[in-house]
XYZ file of C-alpha atoms in Angstrom:
732
model
C -9.459 10.242 19.509
C -11.513 11.905 22.177
C -12.893 10.476 25.330
C -15.522 12.994 26.317
C -19.021 11.527 26.439
C -20.281 14.316 24.142
C -17.829 13.133 21.509
C -18.763 9.495 22.015
C -22.445 10.235 21.371
C -23.652 7.966 18.497
C -24.506 9.940 15.353
C -27.939 8.323 15.062
C -28.985 10.140 18.234
C -27.770 13.474 16.906
C -28.483 13.302 13.157
C -31.234 10.698 12.943
C -30.974 7.051 11.876
C -31.084 7.499 8.071
C -28.126 9.916 7.801
C -26.204 8.051 10.519
C -26.601 4.764 8.619
C -25.131 6.220 5.413
C -22.257 7.805 7.379
C -21.472 4.509 9.109
C -21.697 2.336 5.996
C -20.016 4.584 3.460
C -17.639 6.757 5.480
C -16.991 4.646 8.582
C -18.223 7.455 10.880
C -20.114 6.331 13.993
C -19.771 8.979 16.717
C -19.739 12.764 17.018
C -15.957 12.537 17.491
C -15.576 10.559 14.239
C -17.500 13.216 12.335
C -15.466 16.065 13.850
C -12.342 14.286 12.588
C -13.770 13.937 9.062
C -11.886 16.909 7.659
C -12.529 18.836 4.434
C -10.430 17.596 1.532
C -10.115 21.157 0.221
C -11.917 24.523 0.222
C -13.602 26.479 -2.527
C -13.661 30.235 -2.483
C -16.978 31.787 -3.234
C -15.412 34.414 -5.467
C -13.162 31.939 -7.221
C -14.087 28.942 -9.317
C -12.604 25.443 -9.192
C -10.456 23.851 -11.846
C -12.755 21.979 -14.169
C -9.752 21.431 -16.420
C -8.146 18.833 -14.156
C -11.025 16.713 -12.910
C -10.118 13.073 -12.196
C -11.955 10.383 -14.173
C -14.280 7.995 -12.338
C -14.075 9.936 -9.089
C -16.831 11.524 -7.128
C -16.219 15.278 -7.306
C -17.756 18.473 -5.982
C -17.262 21.632 -8.044
C -18.350 25.219 -7.641
C -19.143 26.788 -11.017
C -21.401 29.050 -13.007
C -24.023 28.018 -15.568
C -22.973 29.176 -19.061
C -25.966 27.807 -20.955
C -28.780 25.248 -20.684
C -30.566 23.513 -23.545
C -33.536 21.144 -23.532
C -33.560 18.517 -26.324
C -36.307 16.100 -27.336
C -35.527 12.634 -28.618
C -37.263 9.374 -29.476
C -36.456 6.127 -27.682
C -38.081 2.790 -26.866
C -39.360 4.255 -23.617
C -40.422 7.555 -25.154
C -41.598 6.991 -28.761
C -42.647 9.880 -30.950
C -39.838 12.187 -29.741
C -41.270 12.670 -26.273
C -38.012 11.864 -24.453
C -36.306 14.875 -22.884
C -32.653 15.579 -22.205
C -31.374 18.727 -20.491
C -27.756 19.672 -21.266
C -26.244 22.319 -19.018
C -22.742 23.702 -19.623
C -20.960 25.056 -16.563
C -17.709 27.000 -16.530
C -15.150 28.147 -14.026
C -12.713 30.058 -16.184
C -10.296 27.092 -16.429
C -12.572 24.810 -18.384
C -16.113 23.756 -19.237
C -18.061 20.725 -18.108
C -21.328 19.318 -19.384
C -24.120 18.208 -17.050
C -26.918 15.976 -18.367
C -30.355 15.266 -16.913
C -32.908 12.869 -18.448
C -36.621 12.120 -18.312
C -38.603 13.448 -15.367
C -35.341 14.622 -13.777
C -35.141 17.604 -16.173
C -37.937 19.772 -14.750
C -36.380 21.134 -11.559
C -32.884 21.885 -12.990
C -34.499 23.408 -16.110
C -36.237 25.971 -13.880
C -33.289 26.547 -11.513
C -30.081 26.282 -13.538
C -30.381 29.459 -15.577
C -27.341 31.070 -17.230
C -25.358 33.090 -14.655
C -26.511 30.937 -11.688
C -23.727 29.787 -9.338
C -24.017 26.453 -7.589
C -22.157 23.511 -6.144
C -22.430 20.355 -8.253
C -21.543 16.829 -7.115
C -21.361 13.662 -9.205
C -19.106 11.115 -10.836
C -16.987 12.260 -13.773
C -17.436 10.177 -16.921
C -16.607 10.594 -20.610
C -19.258 10.815 -23.327
C -18.328 11.577 -26.939
C -14.786 12.308 -25.748
C -16.009 15.065 -23.421
C -16.109 15.082 -19.648
C -19.582 15.104 -18.162
C -21.560 14.637 -14.938
C -24.801 12.703 -15.380
C -27.627 13.667 -12.994
C -25.398 15.547 -10.558
C -26.778 16.674 -7.211
C -26.501 20.450 -6.828
C -26.931 23.196 -4.245
C -27.549 26.748 -5.444
C -25.337 29.447 -3.956
C -27.561 32.509 -3.652
C -25.760 35.591 -2.450
C -29.013 36.811 -0.892
C -29.516 33.724 1.269
C -28.097 34.436 4.716
C -28.558 30.827 5.705
C -26.391 29.466 2.885
C -23.676 32.034 3.444
C -23.664 31.293 7.175
C -23.600 27.545 6.555
C -20.729 27.754 4.182
C -18.685 29.770 6.616
C -18.356 33.007 4.751
C -16.027 33.010 1.827
C -14.499 29.545 2.193
C -16.624 26.521 1.349
C -15.326 23.236 2.815
C -15.495 20.334 0.366
C -15.639 17.018 2.240
C -14.664 13.528 1.105
C -18.175 12.411 0.089
C -20.004 9.521 -1.517
C -22.775 9.237 -4.088
C -25.183 8.672 -1.197
C -24.114 11.748 0.771
C -22.960 14.949 -0.900
C -20.324 17.225 0.550
C -22.812 19.946 1.523
C -24.962 17.482 3.470
C -21.884 16.447 5.437
C -21.214 20.151 5.982
C -24.703 20.649 7.399
C -24.302 17.630 9.709
C -21.053 19.144 10.952
C -22.769 22.415 11.810
C -24.988 20.360 14.142
C -22.119 18.678 16.011
C -19.555 21.503 15.929
C -20.469 22.877 19.392
C -19.281 19.552 20.897
C -15.732 20.369 19.726
C -15.400 22.569 22.836
C -15.319 19.396 24.909
C -12.482 17.683 23.020
C -9.700 16.624 25.414
C -6.268 17.670 24.171
C -3.735 14.831 23.762
C -0.738 17.154 23.278
C 1.125 18.061 26.483
C 0.650 21.800 27.116
C 4.421 22.433 27.178
C 4.864 20.886 23.733
C 1.881 22.794 22.326
C 3.132 26.120 23.627
C 6.725 25.543 22.557
C 5.585 24.902 18.992
C 2.891 27.574 18.898
C 0.078 25.112 18.127
C -3.643 25.839 18.599
C -5.603 24.058 21.356
C -7.574 21.123 19.898
C -11.119 22.604 20.235
C -10.019 25.742 18.387
C -8.305 23.688 15.656
C -11.486 21.644 15.073
C -13.547 24.811 14.829
C -11.147 26.422 12.352
C -10.795 23.367 10.114
C -14.568 23.141 9.591
C -15.442 26.861 9.646
C -12.428 28.853 8.555
C -12.776 32.547 7.891
C -9.362 32.948 6.305
C -6.725 30.774 4.696
C -4.554 31.356 7.754
C -7.238 29.636 9.881
C -6.950 26.551 7.673
C -3.140 26.523 7.857
C -3.120 26.831 11.659
C -5.753 24.117 12.079
C -3.959 21.749 9.707
C -0.626 22.260 11.416
C -2.190 21.393 14.765
C -4.157 18.349 13.560
C -1.156 16.937 11.708
C 0.843 17.141 14.918
C -1.854 15.216 16.764
C -1.759 12.363 14.307
C 2.023 12.203 14.012
C 2.589 12.532 17.751
C 0.022 10.012 19.016
C 1.262 7.456 16.484
C 4.913 8.060 17.350
C 4.126 7.735 21.082
C 2.614 4.306 20.337
C 5.758 3.284 18.473
C 8.100 4.804 21.080
C 6.353 2.784 23.804
C 6.826 -0.313 21.698
C 10.550 0.390 21.236
C 10.872 1.124 24.959
C 9.238 -2.207 25.847
C 11.393 -4.107 23.326
C 14.549 -2.550 24.717
C 13.730 -4.160 28.074
C 13.530 -7.669 26.555
C 16.550 -9.855 27.295
C 18.139 -11.789 24.425
C 21.184 -13.992 24.008
C 24.127 -12.159 22.434
C 25.276 -14.043 19.312
C 28.857 -13.386 18.192
C 30.318 -15.421 15.308
C 33.343 -17.620 16.059
C 36.570 -16.070 14.715
C 37.296 -18.914 12.292
C 33.929 -20.635 12.091
C 31.174 -21.194 9.596
C 30.816 -17.535 8.551
C 34.540 -17.170 7.804
C 34.497 -20.439 5.806
C 31.457 -19.195 3.836
C 33.086 -15.832 3.061
C 36.158 -17.664 1.685
C 33.843 -19.593 -0.697
C 32.181 -16.493 -2.191
C 33.209 -16.021 -5.845
C 32.771 -12.217 -5.567
C 33.337 -9.463 -3.034
C 30.452 -7.860 -1.141
C 29.324 -4.406 -2.239
C 30.128 -1.515 0.073
C 26.416 -1.361 0.988
C 26.262 -5.051 1.879
C 29.333 -4.729 4.088
C 27.926 -1.728 5.944
C 24.516 -3.374 6.533
C 26.145 -6.615 7.735
C 28.159 -4.621 10.279
C 24.966 -2.965 11.592
C 23.299 -6.381 11.947
C 26.310 -8.022 13.625
C 26.519 -5.136 16.124
C 22.838 -5.721 17.025
C 23.298 -9.486 17.326
C 26.195 -8.994 19.739
C 24.015 -7.204 22.347
C 21.840 -8.740 25.037
C 18.682 -7.042 23.773
C 16.780 -8.484 20.895
C 17.456 -6.944 17.493
C 14.455 -5.506 15.636
C 15.767 -4.456 12.248
C 14.147 -3.763 8.873
C 16.370 -4.492 5.879
C 15.047 -2.827 2.775
C 16.704 -3.026 -0.557
C 16.061 -2.678 -4.220
C 15.032 -5.728 -6.176
C 18.250 -7.708 -6.695
C 20.455 -5.737 -4.285
C 21.585 -8.913 -2.529
C 19.399 -8.951 0.597
C 19.344 -12.764 0.710
C 23.146 -12.865 0.976
C 23.085 -10.348 3.854
C 20.399 -12.373 5.648
C 22.360 -15.606 5.095
C 25.517 -14.109 6.625
C 23.448 -13.052 9.682
C 22.038 -16.593 9.964
C 25.525 -18.125 9.709
C 26.801 -15.778 12.430
C 24.046 -17.033 14.752
C 24.754 -20.697 13.912
C 28.449 -20.003 14.602
C 27.438 -18.750 18.037
C 25.595 -22.000 18.797
C 22.052 -20.880 17.897
C 19.586 -21.659 15.110
C 18.111 -19.357 12.474
C 14.714 -19.576 10.773
C 13.741 -17.877 7.529
C 10.039 -17.384 6.918
C 8.942 -17.040 3.268
C 5.440 -16.048 2.108
C 4.904 -18.882 -0.421
C 6.069 -22.454 -0.963
C 7.566 -21.529 -4.344
C 9.697 -18.917 -2.616
C 10.651 -21.138 0.338
C 11.830 -23.837 -2.074
C 13.712 -21.266 -4.122
C 15.457 -19.818 -1.028
C 16.345 -23.337 0.113
C 17.830 -24.133 -3.299
C 19.827 -20.932 -3.618
C 21.108 -21.006 -0.003
C 22.276 -24.647 -0.202
C 23.951 -23.843 -3.555
C 25.734 -20.801 -2.092
C 26.888 -22.801 0.957
C 27.968 -25.961 -0.917
C 29.563 -28.490 1.459
C 28.962 -26.073 4.382
C 25.256 -27.032 4.141
C 25.995 -30.754 4.423
C 26.375 -31.073 8.201
C 26.485 -34.708 9.346
C 26.754 -35.991 5.771
C 29.613 -37.650 3.906
C 31.525 -34.956 2.073
C 30.262 -32.217 4.380
C 32.811 -29.700 5.644
C 33.929 -30.111 9.272
C 32.113 -26.991 10.563
C 29.090 -27.558 8.273
C 25.498 -27.356 9.455
C 22.254 -28.752 8.082
C 19.884 -26.521 6.094
C 16.348 -27.946 6.157
C 13.164 -27.013 4.319
C 9.807 -27.221 6.056
C 6.592 -26.607 4.102
C 2.993 -27.772 4.456
C 3.086 -30.083 1.435
C 6.136 -32.196 2.411
C 5.785 -35.951 2.696
C 5.412 -37.403 6.213
C 8.873 -39.011 6.359
C 10.743 -35.905 5.145
C 8.726 -33.786 7.549
C 9.491 -36.068 10.529
C 13.216 -35.919 9.767
C 13.144 -32.095 9.421
C 11.316 -31.730 12.763
C 13.848 -34.044 14.432
C 16.803 -32.059 13.023
C 15.296 -28.849 14.424
C 14.583 -30.286 17.862
C 18.086 -31.750 18.270
C 19.847 -28.676 16.902
C 21.357 -30.734 14.054
C 19.839 -28.221 11.594
C 21.278 -24.758 12.128
C 19.139 -23.147 9.435
C 15.503 -23.828 8.548
C 13.626 -22.242 5.665
C 9.883 -22.576 5.454
C 6.430 -21.145 5.062
C 4.095 -20.570 7.988
C 4.244 -24.359 8.512
C 7.207 -23.349 10.733
C 4.807 -21.798 13.192
C 2.749 -24.881 13.996
C 2.772 -26.094 17.588
C 4.593 -29.296 16.658
C 7.682 -27.412 15.524
C 10.247 -27.292 18.358
C 13.644 -25.584 18.099
C 16.741 -26.539 20.049
C 17.818 -22.872 20.454
C 16.202 -20.352 18.090
C 18.423 -17.264 17.930
C 17.316 -15.363 14.807
C 14.098 -15.058 12.792
C 14.360 -13.629 9.264
C 11.011 -12.651 7.733
C 11.039 -12.250 3.963
C 8.590 -9.769 2.418
C 7.062 -8.619 5.674
C 3.817 -7.261 4.218
C 2.676 -10.742 3.197
C 2.767 -12.120 6.697
C -0.006 -11.957 9.197
C 1.006 -10.380 12.428
C 0.048 -13.368 14.570
C 2.305 -15.586 12.471
C 5.425 -13.521 13.147
C 4.586 -13.393 16.812
C 4.083 -17.143 17.075
C 7.511 -17.754 15.532
C 9.150 -15.281 17.888
C 7.556 -17.222 20.755
C 9.518 -20.361 19.745
C 12.780 -19.184 21.311
C 13.724 -19.823 24.962
C 14.315 -16.079 25.081
C 13.014 -13.691 22.394
C 15.102 -14.315 19.249
C 16.606 -11.487 17.227
C 14.335 -10.351 14.367
C 15.342 -9.267 10.859
C 12.529 -8.206 8.500
C 13.406 -7.982 4.797
C 11.404 -6.120 2.200
C 12.119 -5.540 -1.473
C 9.478 -2.847 -1.617
C 11.500 0.305 -1.067
C 9.857 2.509 1.543
C 10.429 6.252 1.856
C 12.149 7.194 5.116
C 9.064 8.746 6.690
C 6.903 5.749 5.903
C 9.522 3.533 7.484
C 9.380 5.836 10.549
C 5.606 5.549 10.591
C 4.852 1.972 9.634
C 7.972 0.263 10.927
C 8.631 2.845 13.620
C 9.520 0.150 16.118
C 12.276 -1.260 13.870
C 15.723 0.155 13.164
C 16.204 0.474 9.395
C 19.059 -0.597 7.108
C 18.987 0.229 3.409
C 20.741 -1.553 0.522
C 20.678 0.757 -2.472
C 23.572 -0.503 -4.599
C 23.131 -3.211 -7.206
C 25.828 -5.909 -7.272
C 28.331 -5.772 -10.162
C 27.254 -7.626 -13.310
C 23.570 -6.717 -13.019
C 22.071 -5.473 -16.272
C 19.819 -2.452 -16.715
C 16.138 -3.056 -17.513
C 14.444 -1.060 -20.287
C 10.687 -0.545 -19.702
C 8.073 0.568 -22.234
C 4.314 1.101 -22.176
C 2.463 -0.795 -24.953
C -0.893 0.943 -25.630
C -2.746 -2.068 -27.072
C -6.009 -0.236 -27.812
C -4.535 2.886 -29.479
C -1.723 1.056 -31.297
C -2.452 -2.677 -31.811
C 0.717 -3.031 -33.952
C 2.764 -2.245 -30.799
C 1.357 -5.402 -29.187
C 2.204 -7.473 -32.266
C 5.750 -6.074 -32.062
C 5.909 -7.049 -28.335
C 5.340 -10.723 -29.234
C 7.974 -10.453 -31.985
C 10.441 -9.159 -29.360
C 9.649 -12.200 -27.173
C 10.374 -14.522 -30.112
C 13.651 -12.667 -30.807
C 14.802 -13.086 -27.191
C 13.930 -16.796 -27.236
C 15.747 -17.205 -30.579
C 18.771 -15.628 -28.869
C 18.719 -18.412 -26.263
C 16.814 -16.468 -23.565
C 13.451 -16.911 -21.815
C 10.387 -14.768 -21.118
C 7.657 -14.193 -18.546
C 4.100 -13.152 -19.411
C 2.211 -11.934 -16.309
C -1.597 -11.755 -16.042
C -3.797 -10.432 -13.198
C -6.015 -13.511 -12.984
C -5.820 -17.331 -13.179
C -8.941 -17.814 -15.298
C -10.792 -20.657 -13.614
C -12.522 -18.393 -11.101
C -16.289 -18.268 -11.319
C -17.238 -14.647 -11.837
C -19.026 -13.403 -8.750
C -21.896 -11.102 -9.768
C -21.653 -9.405 -6.361
C -17.899 -8.846 -6.618
C -16.887 -5.192 -6.451
C -15.595 -3.999 -9.786
C -12.930 -1.348 -10.137
C -13.643 1.784 -12.214
C -11.366 0.295 -14.881
C -13.488 -2.880 -15.024
C -16.612 -0.794 -15.346
C -14.991 1.340 -18.027
C -13.826 -1.618 -20.056
C -16.776 -3.895 -19.392
C -14.429 -6.879 -19.437
C -12.758 -8.943 -16.716
C -8.942 -8.782 -16.292
C -6.956 -11.049 -18.604
C -6.338 -14.561 -17.279
C -3.301 -16.851 -17.362
C -5.108 -19.915 -18.759
C -6.744 -17.985 -21.622
C -3.667 -15.952 -22.533
C -1.367 -19.006 -22.496
C -3.670 -20.841 -24.897
C -4.002 -17.834 -27.247
C -0.236 -17.273 -27.313
C 0.617 -20.939 -27.896
C -1.842 -21.088 -30.812
C -1.053 -17.595 -32.116
C 1.920 -15.220 -31.900
C 4.132 -17.573 -29.839
C 3.199 -20.757 -31.717
C 6.030 -23.320 -31.754
C 7.608 -22.044 -28.507
C 7.506 -24.059 -25.275
C 4.846 -22.226 -23.214
C 3.930 -23.264 -19.637
C 1.643 -21.801 -16.963
C 2.226 -21.129 -13.255
C -0.338 -19.913 -10.737
C -1.099 -20.093 -7.025
C -3.807 -22.720 -7.256
C -1.618 -25.432 -8.728
C -0.547 -28.252 -6.350
C 2.839 -27.342 -4.790
C 4.721 -30.207 -6.478
C 3.416 -29.027 -9.906
C 4.473 -25.448 -9.163
C 7.931 -26.607 -8.158
C 8.254 -28.818 -11.258
C 7.251 -25.907 -13.534
C 9.763 -23.567 -11.814
C 12.516 -26.200 -12.073
C 11.877 -26.674 -15.813
C 11.891 -22.908 -16.344
C 15.094 -22.484 -14.292
C 16.717 -25.315 -16.278
C 15.827 -23.610 -19.575
C 13.393 -26.341 -20.667
C 10.540 -23.783 -21.006
C 10.737 -20.724 -23.279
C 7.808 -18.692 -21.959
C 6.235 -18.838 -18.500
C 2.696 -17.388 -18.354
C 2.076 -16.667 -14.668
C 0.182 -14.695 -12.056
C 2.071 -12.605 -9.510
C 3.334 -15.778 -7.762
C 6.617 -14.893 -9.483
C 6.649 -11.430 -7.915
C 9.192 -12.051 -5.181
C 12.429 -13.938 -5.051
C 12.159 -15.968 -8.262
C 15.655 -15.954 -9.753
C 16.216 -17.141 -13.338
C 19.153 -15.142 -14.776
C 18.439 -16.380 -18.315
C 14.971 -14.697 -18.373
C 15.405 -11.367 -20.160
C 11.923 -10.174 -21.142
C 8.664 -9.752 -19.255
C 5.311 -8.790 -20.775
C 2.772 -7.619 -18.167
C -0.800 -7.850 -19.500
C -3.394 -5.367 -18.164
C -0.508 -3.657 -16.390
C -2.899 -0.911 -15.195
C -4.452 -3.470 -12.816
C -1.270 -3.630 -10.723
C 0.091 -1.135 -8.200
C 3.268 0.837 -8.934
C 5.417 -0.994 -6.372
C 4.078 -4.350 -7.559
C 5.053 -3.585 -11.167
C 8.520 -2.624 -9.943
C 8.764 -5.938 -8.045
C 7.655 -7.940 -11.071
C 10.059 -6.148 -13.380
C 12.920 -7.103 -11.041
C 12.595 -10.720 -12.214
C 14.337 -9.925 -15.542
C 17.816 -8.541 -16.193
C 19.238 -10.718 -13.409
C 22.060 -12.034 -15.597
C 24.569 -10.377 -17.914
C 22.051 -9.791 -20.756
C 19.933 -6.595 -20.582
C 16.315 -6.922 -19.400
C 13.175 -5.674 -21.132
C 9.791 -5.066 -19.490
C 6.694 -4.314 -21.610
C 3.644 -2.877 -19.826
C 0.562 -3.687 -21.914
C -2.592 -1.639 -21.286
C -5.828 -0.632 -23.005
C -6.383 2.455 -20.852
C -6.610 5.781 -22.743
C -3.635 8.103 -22.819
C -5.135 10.744 -20.525
C -6.103 8.300 -17.751
C -4.469 8.219 -14.318
C -3.641 4.539 -14.941
C -1.535 5.459 -17.982
C 0.328 8.155 -16.017
C 1.138 5.510 -13.387
C 2.557 3.205 -16.048
C 4.553 6.034 -17.630
C 6.085 6.695 -14.196
C 7.128 3.036 -13.864
C 8.602 3.040 -17.378
C 10.546 6.244 -16.727
C 12.605 5.212 -13.682
C 14.221 2.164 -12.106
C 14.481 3.908 -8.738
C 12.214 1.949 -6.394
C 12.274 4.679 -3.732
C 11.037 7.244 -6.250
C 8.288 4.845 -7.397
C 7.214 4.066 -3.850
C 6.693 7.802 -3.294
C 4.507 7.971 -6.420
C 2.624 4.864 -5.307
C 2.009 6.334 -1.888
C 0.882 9.703 -3.219
C -1.596 7.927 -5.477
C -2.980 5.569 -2.871
C -3.082 8.357 -0.300
C -2.171 7.352 3.206
C -5.000 4.893 3.700
C -2.773 1.856 3.681
C -0.002 3.219 5.813
C -0.971 1.744 9.146
C -1.474 -1.628 7.566
C -5.235 -1.497 7.331
C -5.044 -4.606 5.265
C -3.728 -6.316 8.360
C -5.675 -4.528 11.041
C -9.026 -4.196 9.310
C -9.551 -0.707 10.697
C -9.651 2.682 9.046
C -6.392 4.522 8.749
C -5.798 6.901 11.613
C -4.139 9.323 9.208
C -6.663 11.820 7.959
C -4.581 14.966 7.831
C -0.978 13.794 7.855
C 0.619 13.208 4.448
C 3.464 10.803 5.104
C 5.493 12.016 2.142
C 5.073 15.786 2.560
C 5.134 15.964 6.334
C 8.518 14.365 6.816
C 9.677 17.122 9.155
C 6.649 16.864 11.465
C 7.003 13.083 11.675
C 10.710 13.302 12.506
C 10.093 15.962 15.187
C 7.113 14.077 16.613
C 9.280 10.976 16.854
C 11.910 12.875 18.887
C 9.299 14.382 21.211
C 7.561 11.020 21.647
C 10.823 9.248 22.467
C 11.657 11.920 25.053
C 8.221 11.791 26.701
C 8.089 7.976 26.810
C 11.599 7.740 28.282
C 10.505 10.051 31.126
C 7.044 8.512 31.665
C 6.589 5.135 29.895
C 3.062 4.608 31.281
C 2.029 8.229 30.505
C 0.721 8.573 34.058
C 1.145 12.341 33.990
C -0.646 12.652 30.630
C -4.117 11.077 30.947
C -5.545 12.755 27.809
C -2.643 11.409 25.743
C -3.151 7.942 27.209
C -6.812 8.008 26.225
C -5.993 9.271 22.716
C -3.595 6.363 22.428
C -6.277 3.871 23.434
C -8.596 5.315 20.798
C -5.898 5.100 18.111
C -4.839 1.636 19.144
C -8.141 -0.068 19.289
C -7.170 -3.615 20.026
C -6.644 -4.829 16.501
C -4.292 -2.041 15.561
C -2.382 -2.357 18.792
C -1.701 -5.983 17.958
C -0.611 -4.966 14.502
C 1.928 -2.512 15.905
C 3.042 -4.830 18.659
C 3.717 -7.687 16.380
C 5.006 -5.568 13.523
């Protein structure tokens, strides 16, 4: 974030190549400035001990504690016959709990001499379970001697900063490296305008950096955090405000529906009335479409809240006004499904130019990569002539060959699955920038929407249409209670006997070659088995507990025509049980499916489980979702699943999901490939700061869009928006 040469100094010059290499590879830190912005995760007080009672499993932790006792045991093993093997067991305590440390072989000598009862030290290692007790095997440690001036000085008096660390680099080593670079903090250029800083009583940046790394009191930490959070929120909001400012200058064609045109005819066909929420959101969208600036709106709604209907009404309004609308879906299965459901909803209104079509009908065409040449040629012709008012497709829509007669609206379904460049290419197809509507069924807390989609206006659909059934969700602990799993398959058979259908979801397809170099999650390591696979599970179920039922499989690697055939058979009720990967996660609509069993549910994220669950209970019969897991009751994975089972509120779950994943993903790292810029800001907790920063940013950008009077802010912006991330924001 800082532009001063001292802060751009590569770490290898300052700390030496070995340490610098570990920092670059494991923590993504390359310069002095990067290291200064690597903040402590928390602080330990010398006089107070940490909570050993709530240590997270499989995480790298640093604890400050006191040795209660140490015992050296001898044992016999293949490597050390005759009982010459040695194991040192050290119990440490902090008042809240006890933790066992173990050292083996030659590694026992030094700790045996140093870790005597009563000794206080910092210990770092990975928490594991042995004989049902938490332990750290071969932890690194640093003794805290009250007589050592150097240690006391290094750990900044009473408060010891604990840094996000890795097995290769313990927290205290990072602390020592920071002592080396801390003097450079004086040269940090301050991105906050002085007037804003003074009005809000915030510290200058150099002082904040000093206090975050070497606090003397808790008040120092609070002041530093408040200041550094403002930096992150403000610089990000300035980036978004500049984007909104630039978009507001773009001309667009106003699209107002004809008073008695296609939209009115469609509304007369609807067999139900819109919910209050749908009506309100449609009004917001129509107001945007009627202006001469291009709409940039995010439509977020719960699974099944009727977003597709809202998007269709917007598309019909644009067709009414003489334009064309394109809907971009993330997969072929979904594009085909949207095409089917939209043509069904429109009936003869979708039969433009055909016998039996209504007089103000239009054509609705599908365009995907796997279409035959003749069908594809016809679809392209209909788009170029304007015969087709609505096109639904995958990213095949973006290819150079695709020409529109007059593209007025782009609807992007499930925004997070689309590459940025793809959305941009489609927007470039209009003579003038088309209006943009982004739909997501992953509910996003307000502040995240302000942060991630800060350049879009937001509409929220939070009512479910009448006639939707509630979904009951339960966790099935397969390892602790195998009879629960047997009962789950009985429930599937009962639903099928009642004339309904079921999904079984697995994390993997099953024909992948296992890559020995592939990174394994802590759960994989813990279980020593790969995630369950569709092909294996389908075979076991068909031969075992679901024998005699019609079981089919669906996964992303099947040829598109096979996928479509499987989905058609399932939709027609010709298949009882569909064993699938997450290809069914979005948009698949089979009202007769009432039960879903998710295998290895702990391998999925909270929001993803919520999405998957939304595929059942879409008709009048109640839905049931069973989350099968082998993780132990005390694990974080089980708590996640309990949270999903306990509420159907997607906004509540998205908060839980975000708190668990921390803010790493917020700026779309997956899309931009860069580290998150949010190190201090917690998007959920710091709602107020984000909202205020947004107001300030909007005000400053309106007065000085190029930030000519604020060079330090401009430079901070360039550092935040390295090119990749700038593209991500621009095209978001």
